[in-house]
mmCIF file of C-alpha atoms and ligand atoms in Angstrom:
data_model
loop_
_atom_site.group_PDB
_atom_site.id
_atom_site.type_symbol
_atom_site.label_atom_id
_atom_site.label_comp_id
_atom_site.label_asym_id
_atom_site.label_seq_id
_atom_site.Cartn_x
_atom_site.Cartn_y
_atom_site.Cartn_z
ATOM 1 C CA UNK Z 25 7.384 -7.452 26.160
ATOM 2 C CA UNK Z 26 8.228 -3.788 26.841
ATOM 3 C CA UNK Z 27 10.561 -3.296 23.937
ATOM 4 C CA UNK Z 28 11.805 -5.253 20.970
ATOM 5 C CA UNK Z 29 14.177 -4.793 18.080
ATOM 6 C CA UNK Z 30 13.541 -5.838 14.486
ATOM 7 C CA UNK Z 31 15.290 -5.504 11.156
ATOM 8 C CA UNK Z 32 14.442 -2.116 9.649
ATOM 9 C CA UNK Z 33 11.158 -2.536 7.747
ATOM 10 C CA UNK Z 34 10.159 -1.413 4.235
ATOM 11 C CA UNK Z 35 6.821 -0.013 3.095
ATOM 12 C CA UNK Z 36 5.674 -1.905 -0.021
ATOM 13 C CA UNK Z 37 2.823 0.508 -0.838
ATOM 14 C CA UNK Z 38 3.070 4.260 -0.288
ATOM 15 C CA UNK Z 39 1.710 7.532 -1.671
ATOM 16 C CA UNK Z 40 3.913 10.596 -1.189
ATOM 17 C CA UNK Z 41 2.290 12.982 -3.741
ATOM 18 C CA UNK Z 42 4.539 15.745 -5.128
ATOM 19 C CA UNK Z 43 5.958 19.218 -4.549
ATOM 20 C CA UNK Z 44 5.427 20.885 -1.152
ATOM 21 C CA UNK Z 45 3.048 18.172 0.071
ATOM 22 C CA UNK Z 46 5.713 15.566 -0.679
ATOM 23 C CA UNK Z 47 8.312 17.572 1.263
ATOM 24 C CA UNK Z 48 6.003 17.375 4.280
ATOM 25 C CA UNK Z 49 5.388 13.611 4.288
ATOM 26 C CA UNK Z 50 8.561 11.914 2.960
ATOM 27 C CA UNK Z 51 10.555 12.498 6.202
ATOM 28 C CA UNK Z 52 8.019 10.466 8.237
ATOM 29 C CA UNK Z 53 8.418 7.407 6.034
ATOM 30 C CA UNK Z 54 12.201 7.826 5.782
ATOM 31 C CA UNK Z 55 12.384 7.756 9.590
ATOM 32 C CA UNK Z 56 10.638 4.381 9.866
ATOM 33 C CA UNK Z 57 11.412 2.550 6.655
ATOM 34 C CA UNK Z 58 14.547 1.859 4.608
ATOM 35 C CA UNK Z 59 12.679 1.629 1.287
ATOM 36 C CA UNK Z 60 9.203 2.257 -0.028
ATOM 37 C CA UNK Z 61 7.310 1.393 -3.172
ATOM 38 C CA UNK Z 62 6.150 4.754 -4.492
ATOM 39 C CA UNK Z 63 2.695 4.803 -6.051
ATOM 40 C CA UNK Z 64 2.452 6.571 -9.423
ATOM 41 C CA UNK Z 65 -1.056 8.073 -9.246
ATOM 42 C CA UNK Z 66 0.040 11.690 -9.521
ATOM 43 C CA UNK Z 67 -1.796 14.176 -11.715
ATOM 44 C CA UNK Z 68 -0.775 13.529 -14.482
ATOM 45 C CA UNK Z 69 0.217 9.937 -13.616
ATOM 46 C CA UNK Z 70 3.777 8.608 -13.812
ATOM 47 C CA UNK Z 71 3.501 6.575 -17.019
ATOM 48 C CA UNK Z 72 7.037 6.660 -18.466
ATOM 49 C CA UNK Z 73 10.501 5.646 -17.289
ATOM 50 C CA UNK Z 74 11.676 9.246 -17.765
ATOM 51 C CA UNK Z 75 8.905 10.555 -15.505
ATOM 52 C CA UNK Z 76 9.723 7.934 -12.872
ATOM 53 C CA UNK Z 77 13.400 8.948 -12.870
ATOM 54 C CA UNK Z 78 12.503 12.620 -12.458
ATOM 55 C CA UNK Z 79 10.012 11.790 -9.680
ATOM 56 C CA UNK Z 80 12.623 9.679 -7.878
ATOM 57 C CA UNK Z 81 15.024 12.641 -7.897
ATOM 58 C CA UNK Z 82 12.372 14.916 -6.411
ATOM 59 C CA UNK Z 83 11.648 12.379 -3.659
ATOM 60 C CA UNK Z 84 15.345 11.923 -2.886
ATOM 61 C CA UNK Z 85 15.650 15.683 -2.379
ATOM 62 C CA UNK Z 86 12.855 15.513 0.214
ATOM 63 C CA UNK Z 87 14.750 12.968 2.363
ATOM 64 C CA UNK Z 88 16.373 14.727 5.353
ATOM 65 C CA UNK Z 89 20.188 14.850 5.213
ATOM 66 C CA UNK Z 90 21.931 11.833 6.730
ATOM 67 C CA UNK Z 91 18.826 9.622 6.515
ATOM 68 C CA UNK Z 92 19.190 6.441 4.478
ATOM 69 C CA UNK Z 93 16.015 5.936 2.443
ATOM 70 C CA UNK Z 94 15.498 4.499 -1.034
ATOM 71 C CA UNK Z 95 12.340 5.152 -3.047
ATOM 72 C CA UNK Z 96 11.477 2.216 -5.326
ATOM 73 C CA UNK Z 97 9.665 3.468 -8.399
ATOM 74 C CA UNK Z 98 6.583 2.201 -10.221
ATOM 75 C CA UNK Z 99 4.778 3.154 -13.428
ATOM 76 C CA UNK Z 100 1.057 3.644 -13.837
ATOM 77 C CA UNK Z 101 -0.208 1.125 -16.387
ATOM 78 C CA UNK Z 102 -2.566 2.498 -19.053
ATOM 79 C CA UNK Z 103 -4.319 0.897 -22.028
ATOM 80 C CA UNK Z 104 -1.482 2.235 -24.223
ATOM 81 C CA UNK Z 105 1.681 1.517 -22.186
ATOM 82 C CA UNK Z 106 4.055 -0.122 -24.702
ATOM 83 C CA UNK Z 107 6.390 -3.103 -24.301
ATOM 84 C CA UNK Z 108 9.243 -0.699 -25.243
ATOM 85 C CA UNK Z 109 8.404 1.422 -22.221
ATOM 86 C CA UNK Z 110 8.788 -1.693 -20.058
ATOM 87 C CA UNK Z 111 12.320 -2.155 -21.395
ATOM 88 C CA UNK Z 112 13.153 1.475 -20.630
ATOM 89 C CA UNK Z 113 11.576 1.128 -17.178
ATOM 90 C CA UNK Z 114 13.694 -1.913 -16.399
ATOM 91 C CA UNK Z 115 16.849 -0.045 -17.474
ATOM 92 C CA UNK Z 116 15.851 2.908 -15.274
ATOM 93 C CA UNK Z 117 15.519 0.705 -12.186
ATOM 94 C CA UNK Z 118 11.716 0.835 -12.040
ATOM 95 C CA UNK Z 119 10.569 -2.268 -10.153
ATOM 96 C CA UNK Z 120 6.842 -2.579 -10.905
ATOM 97 C CA UNK Z 121 3.748 -1.359 -12.712
ATOM 98 C CA UNK Z 122 0.529 -0.508 -10.950
ATOM 99 C CA UNK Z 123 -2.931 -1.462 -12.140
ATOM 100 C CA UNK Z 124 -5.638 1.064 -11.412
ATOM 101 C CA UNK Z 125 -8.866 -0.167 -12.959
ATOM 102 C CA UNK Z 126 -10.239 3.037 -14.568
ATOM 103 C CA UNK Z 127 -12.452 4.833 -12.059
ATOM 104 C CA UNK Z 128 -11.584 2.607 -9.071
ATOM 105 C CA UNK Z 129 -9.935 5.214 -6.843
ATOM 106 C CA UNK Z 130 -8.001 8.512 -6.489
ATOM 107 C CA UNK Z 131 -6.545 9.646 -9.855
ATOM 108 C CA UNK Z 132 -7.510 6.451 -11.641
ATOM 109 C CA UNK Z 133 -9.300 7.966 -14.650
ATOM 110 C CA UNK Z 134 -6.252 7.249 -16.869
ATOM 111 C CA UNK Z 135 -6.276 3.630 -15.650
ATOM 112 C CA UNK Z 136 -6.890 0.410 -17.521
ATOM 113 C CA UNK Z 137 -10.325 -0.094 -19.098
ATOM 114 C CA UNK Z 138 -9.813 -3.751 -20.028
ATOM 115 C CA UNK Z 139 -6.807 -5.763 -18.869
ATOM 116 C CA UNK Z 140 -6.719 -7.735 -22.122
ATOM 117 C CA UNK Z 141 -5.668 -4.531 -23.913
ATOM 118 C CA UNK Z 142 -2.418 -4.619 -21.917
ATOM 119 C CA UNK Z 143 -1.408 -8.256 -22.473
ATOM 120 C CA UNK Z 144 1.587 -7.510 -24.760
ATOM 121 C CA UNK Z 145 2.876 -5.161 -22.080
ATOM 122 C CA UNK Z 146 2.233 -7.648 -19.266
ATOM 123 C CA UNK Z 147 4.177 -10.236 -21.267
ATOM 124 C CA UNK Z 148 7.078 -7.779 -21.514
ATOM 125 C CA UNK Z 149 6.919 -7.282 -17.727
ATOM 126 C CA UNK Z 150 6.954 -11.022 -17.213
ATOM 127 C CA UNK Z 151 10.071 -11.253 -19.435
ATOM 128 C CA UNK Z 152 11.855 -8.321 -17.760
ATOM 129 C CA UNK Z 153 10.969 -9.416 -14.241
ATOM 130 C CA UNK Z 154 8.903 -6.339 -13.338
ATOM 131 C CA UNK Z 155 6.180 -6.923 -10.768
ATOM 132 C CA UNK Z 156 2.493 -6.177 -11.279
ATOM 133 C CA UNK Z 157 0.820 -4.363 -8.375
ATOM 134 C CA UNK Z 158 -2.926 -4.623 -8.509
ATOM 135 C CA UNK Z 159 -5.667 -2.441 -7.074
ATOM 136 C CA UNK Z 160 -8.142 -5.298 -6.890
ATOM 137 C CA UNK Z 161 -11.623 -3.860 -7.236
ATOM 138 C CA UNK Z 162 -14.076 -4.005 -10.118
ATOM 139 C CA UNK Z 163 -15.593 -0.661 -11.062
ATOM 140 C CA UNK Z 164 -18.924 -2.014 -12.328
ATOM 141 C CA UNK Z 165 -21.508 0.335 -10.742
ATOM 142 C CA UNK Z 166 -23.906 -2.627 -10.438
ATOM 143 C CA UNK Z 167 -21.604 -4.221 -7.874
ATOM 144 C CA UNK Z 168 -21.991 -3.167 -4.246
ATOM 145 C CA UNK Z 169 -18.918 -1.286 -3.045
ATOM 146 C CA UNK Z 170 -18.328 -3.850 -0.271
ATOM 147 C CA UNK Z 171 -18.263 -6.703 -2.830
ATOM 148 C CA UNK Z 172 -15.957 -5.137 -5.410
ATOM 149 C CA UNK Z 173 -12.811 -6.897 -4.225
ATOM 150 C CA UNK Z 174 -14.364 -10.356 -4.006
ATOM 151 C CA UNK Z 175 -15.876 -9.979 -7.493
ATOM 152 C CA UNK Z 176 -12.494 -8.813 -8.837
ATOM 153 C CA UNK Z 177 -10.955 -12.153 -7.865
ATOM 154 C CA UNK Z 178 -13.242 -14.095 -10.197
ATOM 155 C CA UNK Z 179 -13.539 -11.553 -12.988
ATOM 156 C CA UNK Z 180 -9.919 -10.363 -13.213
ATOM 157 C CA UNK Z 181 -7.461 -12.107 -10.886
ATOM 158 C CA UNK Z 182 -8.135 -15.723 -11.845
ATOM 159 C CA UNK Z 183 -8.009 -15.062 -15.625
ATOM 160 C CA UNK Z 184 -4.857 -12.952 -15.172
ATOM 161 C CA UNK Z 185 -3.081 -15.688 -13.201
ATOM 162 C CA UNK Z 186 -4.123 -18.255 -15.766
ATOM 163 C CA UNK Z 187 -2.847 -16.176 -18.706
ATOM 164 C CA UNK Z 188 0.368 -14.809 -17.093
ATOM 165 C CA UNK Z 189 1.501 -17.549 -14.716
ATOM 166 C CA UNK Z 190 5.096 -16.301 -14.403
ATOM 167 C CA UNK Z 191 4.227 -12.665 -13.706
ATOM 168 C CA UNK Z 192 4.790 -11.723 -10.064
ATOM 169 C CA UNK Z 193 1.553 -10.165 -8.839
ATOM 170 C CA UNK Z 194 0.917 -8.289 -5.605
ATOM 171 C CA UNK Z 195 -2.755 -8.029 -4.664
ATOM 172 C CA UNK Z 196 -2.478 -4.642 -2.965
ATOM 173 C CA UNK Z 197 -4.164 -3.639 0.314
ATOM 174 C CA UNK Z 198 -6.460 -6.649 0.537
ATOM 175 C CA UNK Z 199 -9.566 -6.151 2.635
ATOM 176 C CA UNK Z 200 -11.572 -9.379 2.526
ATOM 177 C CA UNK Z 201 -11.472 -12.973 3.727
ATOM 178 C CA UNK Z 202 -11.936 -13.981 0.066
ATOM 179 C CA UNK Z 203 -8.739 -12.202 -0.999
ATOM 180 C CA UNK Z 204 -6.766 -13.599 1.958
ATOM 181 C CA UNK Z 205 -7.893 -17.083 1.048
ATOM 182 C CA UNK Z 206 -7.230 -16.572 -2.655
ATOM 183 C CA UNK Z 207 -3.656 -15.434 -1.996
ATOM 184 C CA UNK Z 208 -3.027 -18.197 0.542
ATOM 185 C CA UNK Z 209 -4.037 -20.816 -2.011
ATOM 186 C CA UNK Z 210 -2.350 -19.194 -5.037
ATOM 187 C CA UNK Z 211 1.083 -20.223 -6.282
ATOM 188 C CA UNK Z 212 4.315 -18.608 -5.136
ATOM 189 C CA UNK Z 213 4.115 -15.788 -7.730
ATOM 190 C CA UNK Z 214 1.140 -14.201 -5.941
ATOM 191 C CA UNK Z 215 1.396 -12.141 -2.747
ATOM 192 C CA UNK Z 216 -0.539 -9.408 -0.941
ATOM 193 C CA UNK Z 217 0.036 -6.284 1.103
ATOM 194 C CA UNK Z 218 -1.980 -5.370 4.191
ATOM 195 C CA UNK Z 219 -2.542 -1.879 5.603
ATOM 196 C CA UNK Z 220 -2.623 -1.012 9.308
ATOM 197 C CA UNK Z 221 -6.190 0.319 9.073
ATOM 198 C CA UNK Z 222 -7.569 -2.913 7.610
ATOM 199 C CA UNK Z 223 -5.867 -4.926 10.382
ATOM 200 C CA UNK Z 224 -7.096 -2.649 13.180
ATOM 201 C CA UNK Z 225 -10.565 -1.505 12.151
ATOM 202 C CA UNK Z 226 -13.790 -2.715 10.669
ATOM 203 C CA UNK Z 227 -16.331 -0.581 8.844
ATOM 204 C CA UNK Z 228 -18.028 0.522 12.071
ATOM 205 C CA UNK Z 229 -15.054 2.873 12.517
ATOM 206 C CA UNK Z 230 -16.324 5.005 9.624
ATOM 207 C CA UNK Z 231 -19.708 5.553 11.304
ATOM 208 C CA UNK Z 232 -18.916 5.603 15.043
ATOM 209 C CA UNK Z 233 -20.974 8.438 16.555
ATOM 210 C CA UNK Z 234 -21.070 10.266 13.201
ATOM 211 C CA UNK Z 235 -19.331 10.094 9.851
ATOM 212 C CA UNK Z 236 -15.567 9.868 10.293
ATOM 213 C CA UNK Z 237 -13.850 10.784 7.046
ATOM 214 C CA UNK Z 238 -10.335 9.938 8.210
ATOM 215 C CA UNK Z 239 -11.295 6.248 8.309
ATOM 216 C CA UNK Z 240 -12.461 6.318 4.693
ATOM 217 C CA UNK Z 241 -10.074 4.705 2.240
ATOM 218 C CA UNK Z 242 -10.338 2.425 -0.779
ATOM 219 C CA UNK Z 243 -10.912 -0.428 -0.776
ATOM 220 C CA UNK Z 244 -13.286 0.613 1.995
ATOM 221 C CA UNK Z 245 -13.024 -1.026 5.466
ATOM 222 C CA UNK Z 246 -15.073 -4.244 5.649
ATOM 223 C CA UNK Z 247 -16.893 -6.106 8.428
ATOM 224 C CA UNK Z 248 -15.282 -7.692 11.493
ATOM 225 C CA UNK Z 249 -15.251 -11.176 9.934
ATOM 226 C CA UNK Z 250 -13.013 -9.843 7.202
ATOM 227 C CA UNK Z 251 -10.763 -7.899 9.571
ATOM 228 C CA UNK Z 252 -10.178 -11.077 11.574
ATOM 229 C CA UNK Z 253 -9.306 -13.040 8.445
ATOM 230 C CA UNK Z 254 -6.794 -10.350 7.429
ATOM 231 C CA UNK Z 255 -5.185 -10.285 10.873
ATOM 232 C CA UNK Z 256 -4.915 -14.068 10.751
ATOM 233 C CA UNK Z 257 -3.216 -13.921 7.352
ATOM 234 C CA UNK Z 258 -0.812 -11.155 8.430
ATOM 235 C CA UNK Z 259 0.218 -13.036 11.583
ATOM 236 C CA UNK Z 260 0.269 -16.489 9.962
ATOM 237 C CA UNK Z 261 3.957 -16.349 9.086
ATOM 238 C CA UNK Z 262 3.131 -17.000 5.423
ATOM 239 C CA UNK Z 263 5.699 -15.295 3.160
ATOM 240 C CA UNK Z 264 2.876 -14.200 0.855
ATOM 241 C CA UNK Z 265 1.726 -11.420 3.169
ATOM 242 C CA UNK Z 266 3.704 -8.289 3.846
ATOM 243 C CA UNK Z 267 3.555 -4.696 4.997
ATOM 244 C CA UNK Z 268 2.209 -1.973 2.691
ATOM 245 C CA UNK Z 269 0.747 1.008 4.521
ATOM 246 C CA UNK Z 270 -1.088 2.634 1.605
ATOM 247 C CA UNK Z 271 -0.502 5.824 3.575
ATOM 248 C CA UNK Z 272 -2.408 8.218 1.319
ATOM 249 C CA UNK Z 273 -2.219 11.826 2.482
ATOM 250 C CA UNK Z 274 -4.950 14.311 1.576
ATOM 251 C CA UNK Z 275 -5.218 17.852 2.924
ATOM 252 C CA UNK Z 276 -7.672 18.136 5.816
ATOM 253 C CA UNK Z 277 -10.161 20.143 3.736
ATOM 254 C CA UNK Z 278 -10.260 17.374 1.111
ATOM 255 C CA UNK Z 279 -11.171 14.790 3.772
ATOM 256 C CA UNK Z 280 -13.551 16.959 5.793
ATOM 257 C CA UNK Z 281 -15.580 17.802 2.730
ATOM 258 C CA UNK Z 282 -18.985 16.975 1.249
ATOM 259 C CA UNK Z 283 -17.139 14.575 -1.079
ATOM 260 C CA UNK Z 284 -14.381 13.071 1.044
ATOM 261 C CA UNK Z 285 -11.147 11.936 -0.630
ATOM 262 C CA UNK Z 286 -10.214 8.278 -0.018
ATOM 263 C CA UNK Z 287 -7.093 7.567 1.990
ATOM 264 C CA UNK Z 288 -5.727 7.230 5.532
ATOM 265 C CA UNK Z 289 -2.492 9.025 6.423
ATOM 266 C CA UNK Z 290 -0.439 6.648 8.564
ATOM 267 C CA UNK Z 291 3.206 7.291 7.583
ATOM 268 C CA UNK Z 292 3.953 9.032 10.874
ATOM 269 C CA UNK Z 293 3.049 6.059 13.063
ATOM 270 C CA UNK Z 294 2.860 3.100 10.693
ATOM 271 C CA UNK Z 295 5.037 0.535 12.438
ATOM 272 C CA UNK Z 296 3.461 1.460 15.796
ATOM 273 C CA UNK Z 297 -0.016 0.759 14.372
ATOM 274 C CA UNK Z 298 1.105 -2.603 12.989
ATOM 275 C CA UNK Z 299 2.660 -3.436 16.387
ATOM 276 C CA UNK Z 300 -0.702 -2.729 18.029
ATOM 277 C CA UNK Z 301 -2.476 -5.030 15.561
ATOM 278 C CA UNK Z 302 0.047 -7.854 15.952
ATOM 279 C CA UNK Z 303 0.024 -7.511 19.731
ATOM 280 C CA UNK Z 304 -3.779 -7.818 19.756
ATOM 281 C CA UNK Z 305 -3.344 -11.211 18.085
ATOM 282 C CA UNK Z 306 -0.569 -12.234 20.523
ATOM 283 C CA UNK Z 307 1.782 -12.352 17.535
ATOM 284 C CA UNK Z 308 4.428 -9.658 18.032
ATOM 285 C CA UNK Z 309 7.014 -12.329 17.262
ATOM 286 C CA UNK Z 310 5.608 -12.489 13.697
ATOM 287 C CA UNK Z 311 5.944 -8.774 13.027
ATOM 288 C CA UNK Z 312 9.566 -8.765 11.844
ATOM 289 C CA UNK Z 313 9.062 -11.265 9.026
ATOM 290 C CA UNK Z 314 5.880 -9.475 7.883
ATOM 291 C CA UNK Z 315 7.458 -6.027 8.019
ATOM 292 C CA UNK Z 316 11.048 -6.722 7.001
ATOM 293 C CA UNK Z 317 11.544 -10.125 5.311
ATOM 294 C CA UNK Z 318 8.587 -11.210 3.168
ATOM 295 C CA UNK Z 319 8.530 -8.043 1.042
ATOM 296 C CA UNK Z 320 12.169 -8.013 -0.101
ATOM 297 C CA UNK Z 321 12.091 -11.791 -0.555
ATOM 298 C CA UNK Z 322 9.100 -11.540 -2.908
ATOM 299 C CA UNK Z 323 10.574 -8.578 -4.817
ATOM 300 C CA UNK Z 324 13.946 -10.363 -5.112
ATOM 301 C CA UNK Z 325 15.752 -7.599 -3.204
ATOM 302 C CA UNK Z 326 18.174 -7.919 -0.265
ATOM 303 C CA UNK Z 327 16.816 -7.680 3.266
ATOM 304 C CA UNK Z 328 17.846 -4.618 5.255
ATOM 305 C CA UNK Z 329 20.736 -4.991 7.669
ATOM 306 C CA UNK Z 330 20.046 -2.212 10.185
ATOM 307 C CA UNK Z 331 17.501 -2.313 13.018
ATOM 308 C CA UNK Z 332 14.766 -0.344 14.714
ATOM 309 C CA UNK Z 333 13.540 -0.661 18.303
ATOM 310 C CA UNK Z 334 9.944 -0.289 19.463
ATOM 311 C CA UNK Z 335 9.131 0.503 23.067
ATOM 312 C CA UNK Z 336 5.828 0.224 24.897
ATOM 313 C CA UNK Z 337 5.364 3.851 25.839
ATOM 314 C CA UNK Z 338 2.073 5.687 25.411
ATOM 315 C CA UNK Z 339 2.300 8.883 23.367
ATOM 316 C CA UNK Z 340 -0.141 11.208 21.742
ATOM 317 C CA UNK Z 341 -0.229 11.516 17.976
ATOM 318 C CA UNK Z 342 -0.438 15.156 16.844
ATOM 319 C CA UNK Z 343 -3.930 16.238 15.842
ATOM 320 C CA UNK Z 344 -2.721 18.028 12.689
ATOM 321 C CA UNK Z 345 0.537 18.427 10.824
ATOM 322 C CA UNK Z 346 1.713 20.753 8.056
ATOM 323 C CA UNK Z 347 1.042 19.422 4.537
ATOM 324 C CA UNK Z 348 2.536 21.848 2.051
ATOM 325 C CA UNK Z 349 0.520 25.038 2.504
ATOM 326 C CA UNK Z 350 -2.339 23.030 4.050
ATOM 327 C CA UNK Z 351 -2.703 20.714 7.055
ATOM 328 C CA UNK Z 352 -3.223 16.998 7.362
ATOM 329 C CA UNK Z 353 -4.788 14.867 10.066
ATOM 330 C CA UNK Z 354 -3.097 11.518 10.692
ATOM 331 C CA UNK Z 355 -5.251 8.453 11.317
ATOM 332 C CA UNK Z 356 -5.876 8.512 15.113
ATOM 333 C CA UNK Z 357 -4.588 12.120 15.245
ATOM 334 C CA UNK Z 358 -4.955 13.523 18.777
ATOM 335 C CA UNK Z 359 -5.269 10.027 20.260
ATOM 336 C CA UNK Z 360 -2.867 7.790 22.133
ATOM 337 C CA UNK Z 361 -0.712 5.048 20.673
ATOM 338 C CA UNK Z 362 0.747 2.267 22.807
ATOM 339 C CA UNK Z 363 4.027 1.654 20.972
ATOM 340 C CA UNK Z 364 6.710 4.102 19.972
ATOM 341 C CA UNK Z 365 9.724 3.767 17.736
ATOM 342 C CA UNK Z 366 12.850 4.665 19.750
HETATM 343 O O1 LIG H 230 -7.681 5.133 -0.128
HETATM 344 C C1 LIG H 230 -6.975 5.190 -1.116
HETATM 345 N N1 LIG H 230 -6.236 6.294 -1.394
HETATM 346 N N2 LIG H 230 -6.943 4.143 -1.939
HETATM 347 C C2 LIG H 230 -6.302 4.194 -3.110
HETATM 348 O O2 LIG H 230 -6.343 3.231 -3.822
HETATM 349 C C3 LIG H 230 -5.627 5.442 -3.551
HETATM 350 C C4 LIG H 230 -5.264 6.281 -2.418
HETATM 351 C C5 LIG H 230 -4.879 7.689 -2.805
HETATM 352 O O3 LIG H 230 -4.059 7.853 -3.712
HETATM 353 O O4 LIG H 230 -5.358 8.623 -2.183
HETATM 354 ZN ZN1 LIG H 231 -2.595 3.031 -2.648
#
C-alpha cells in the first residue's frame, strides 16, 4: 500500500501547555486531528470548570484560522474536588477528570493522595456521565519504577472498578502486558489509550549508545515483551484500545538536563508514527478504527466525517522547532519517517 485514506483521527490524550509554548504546538495537532483531550496538568492545575472554560478559549485562539479543531476539556482531580464542581464541569462541557496519583509524574504534586478520599466526587462523575482518565502508576518508592503500572492494577484499578462499576475509566498510556490483559478482560466501561512511543520502542531506546532523554517519558518504556503485547492489543481490532499520543512537549533544555523532564513530543508526526507501528505488525487496515472510531465510540461522541490521506514518502523530521521563546526536539527529530500525511 503506497497511500491510504482514513476518517480524520482524534487524539484522546494530549498536553499542549499554555501561553507562548501552547501557541507553538497546537497547530501541529490541529493539522492531524479533529479533536483532542486536553490534559489539565498546568501550573497551577486546571481544577475548576471556570478554569477549563478559560483554558479552552486560550487553546481555540491558538488554532490557525480556517482549521477545524475542537479541544475537549478535562479537570485535574484533587483530594478536595467537590461533587458540585462535577455538576458545573458537566454544564461547561468538560468531558472527563484526570487522576494523577500525587508525585507520579510532571506537575502531579496537587494530585490524589488516596482515591478513597474522592469517592463522593467519583460517584457524581458516574451520575453525570463524566469519564475518569487514569495515570496508572503507584508512587510507592519501594516499588521498582518498571513495576509501578502492574502494581497499580491490583492496588488501585481492581478496587476502583469494583466500587464504581458504572464509571467509564480510561487506563491512559498503558505500557505493560499486564495492563493490556487487564483491559482486554475488563467490562465494557474500561478502555485504554496507547502512545506511539510505547508501540514503537522498548526501553533499550533510552540507553542506545548513551542516555537519550527524548525517549524518556512516564510511564517509562518497558521491555520488548511488553511492547509486543501493546502492539498486539492496538492492532487487535478491540474497541477498548484507542489512540492517545501523550505528546508532552518540554523545552530542549528541560530534556537535555541533569534532571530530564518526562515526555515525548510527537504531535508533529503522530499519525505517521502510528502508521509505522501498525505497518510493522502488517495491520494498517486496523489503524482507522484505532485512530478514528474506538475513541469517540467509548466517549459517546460522534465519529468524524472528514478524511486524511497518508502516503508512503520518506521525509525528514526537523531536528528542532520553536517552542515559545525556547526550542523543542520532536521524538525522532532529524531522522526519517516513512509515512507522510498529505
Ligand atoms: O511523560 C509524561 N509527560 N508523562 C506524563 O504522565 C506527563 C507528561 C507531561 O505532562 O510532561
Ligand atoms: Zn499525559
